[in-house]
Amino acid sequence: MVLEPREGGEMYELAKGGKREHWGRVKAWEPPRRLVIAWHVNPEQAGPTELEVTFASEGGGTRVELEHRNWEQAGDGAAEMRENHDSGWDFVLAPFVEQAS
């Protein structure tokens, strides 16, 4: 997975054979505080959802919050995609939580 670190930058996956799979576009790049991505959960969906990740000092560490919104833009099947991602984020973020603990 590659994230071009700038507003307007692309988020993409490099597949085997070097093929680029577009996943999203950076809407806001505000290090070290905030990142917003227009993200295509499914490349065939009508429009992108939006991921916002914020970082804030808390105690002796950093609080990370992720909001996944604008599901209505995803078109048909958006409700089912949202349900799948509600539990999917726990799986995706688990390695980061483990490393930070």
GROMACS .gro file of C-alpha atoms in nm:
model
  101
    1MET     CA    1   0.000   0.000   0.000
    2VAL     CA    2   0.134   0.342  -0.096
    3LEU     CA    3   0.009   0.677   0.030
    4GLU     CA    4   0.149   0.986  -0.143
    5PRO     CA    5   0.197   1.229   0.150
    6ARG     CA    6   0.032   1.544   0.018
    7GLU     CA    7  -0.312   1.688  -0.048
    8GLY     CA    8  -0.426   1.542  -0.380
    9GLY     CA    9  -0.187   1.249  -0.341
   10GLU     CA   10  -0.298   0.901  -0.442
   11MET     CA   11  -0.349   0.599  -0.218
   12TYR     CA   12  -0.289   0.279  -0.411
   13GLU     CA   13  -0.185  -0.082  -0.383
   14LEU     CA   14   0.099  -0.224  -0.588
   15ALA     CA   15  -0.022  -0.565  -0.701
   16LYS     CA   16   0.192  -0.851  -0.826
   17GLY     CA   17   0.340  -0.767  -1.162
   18GLY     CA   18   0.354  -0.395  -1.073
   19LYS     CA   19  -0.013  -0.320  -1.145
   20ARG     CA   20  -0.143  -0.017  -0.950
   21GLU     CA   21  -0.484  -0.054  -0.788
   22HIS     CA   22  -0.628   0.290  -0.704
   23TRP     CA   23  -0.793   0.304  -0.360
   24GLY     CA   24  -0.829   0.672  -0.286
   25ARG     CA   25  -0.713   1.032  -0.291
   26VAL     CA   26  -0.575   1.244  -0.004
   27LYS     CA   27  -0.818   1.527   0.074
   28ALA     CA   28  -0.635   1.671   0.375
   29TRP     CA   29  -0.272   1.622   0.479
   30GLU     CA   30  -0.202   1.804   0.805
   31PRO     CA   31   0.086   1.629   0.987
   32PRO     CA   32   0.108   1.555   1.270
   33ARG     CA   33  -0.260   1.617   1.345
   34ARG     CA   34  -0.491   1.492   1.068
   35LEU     CA   35  -0.531   1.290   0.749
   36VAL     CA   36  -0.847   1.267   0.535
   37ILE     CA   37  -0.882   1.027   0.241
   38ALA     CA   38  -1.159   0.990  -0.019
   39TRP     CA   39  -1.158   0.610  -0.021
   40HIS     CA   40  -1.318   0.366  -0.263
   41VAL     CA   41  -1.409   0.065  -0.050
   42ASN     CA   42  -1.498  -0.115  -0.371
   43PRO     CA   43  -1.357   0.013  -0.703
   44GLU     CA   44  -1.695  -0.043  -0.868
   45GLN     CA   45  -1.894   0.167  -0.619
   46ALA     CA   46  -2.064   0.491  -0.719
   47GLY     CA   47  -1.850   0.729  -0.513
   48PRO     CA   48  -1.589   0.732  -0.239
   49THR     CA   49  -1.647   0.710   0.132
   50GLU     CA   50  -1.425   0.923   0.353
   51LEU     CA   51  -1.167   0.824   0.616
   52GLU     CA   52  -1.049   1.077   0.870
   53VAL     CA   53  -0.765   0.986   1.106
   54THR     CA   54  -0.670   1.228   1.382
   55PHE     CA   55  -0.377   1.220   1.622
   56ALA     CA   56  -0.367   1.402   1.958
   57SER     CA   57  -0.130   1.402   2.253
   58GLU     CA   58  -0.283   1.226   2.549
   59GLY     CA   59  -0.097   1.154   2.869
   60GLY     CA   60   0.241   1.011   2.773
   61GLY     CA   61   0.124   0.891   2.432
   62THR     CA   62  -0.090   0.962   2.130
   63ARG     CA   63  -0.462   0.911   2.086
   64VAL     CA   64  -0.556   0.794   1.735
   65GLU     CA   65  -0.916   0.823   1.617
   66LEU     CA   66  -1.054   0.691   1.288
   67GLU     CA   67  -1.389   0.794   1.143
   68HIS     CA   68  -1.524   0.624   0.830
   69ARG     CA   69  -1.813   0.829   0.691
   70ASN     CA   70  -2.013   0.931   0.381
   71TRP     CA   71  -2.135   0.580   0.312
   72GLU     CA   72  -2.436   0.723   0.128
   73GLN     CA   73  -2.200   0.812  -0.159
   74ALA     CA   74  -2.111   0.445  -0.213
   75GLY     CA   75  -2.442   0.370  -0.388
   76ASP     CA   76  -2.607   0.027  -0.401
   77GLY     CA   77  -2.484  -0.209  -0.133
   78ALA     CA   78  -2.347   0.070   0.089
   79ALA     CA   79  -2.533  -0.053   0.399
   80GLU     CA   80  -2.385  -0.401   0.363
   81MET     CA   81  -2.034  -0.261   0.301
   82ARG     CA   82  -2.067  -0.047   0.614
   83GLU     CA   83  -2.171  -0.346   0.826
   84ASN     CA   84  -1.871  -0.543   0.700
   85HIS     CA   85  -1.632  -0.260   0.780
   86ASP     CA   86  -1.769  -0.200   1.130
   87SER     CA   87  -1.605  -0.523   1.244
   88GLY     CA   88  -1.332  -0.517   0.980
   89TRP     CA   89  -1.156  -0.214   1.126
   90ASP     CA   90  -1.085  -0.408   1.447
   91PHE     CA   91  -0.899  -0.667   1.239
   92VAL     CA   92  -0.713  -0.409   1.028
   93LEU     CA   93  -0.603  -0.198   1.326
   94ALA     CA   94  -0.517  -0.485   1.566
   95PRO     CA   95  -0.147  -0.506   1.465
   96PHE     CA   96  -0.105  -0.132   1.528
   97VAL     CA   97  -0.270  -0.160   1.869
   98GLU     CA   98  -0.048  -0.456   1.956
   99GLN     CA   99   0.270  -0.269   1.859
  100ALA     CA  100   0.166   0.040   2.055
  101SER     CA  101   0.084  -0.154   2.373
   0.00000   0.00000   0.00000
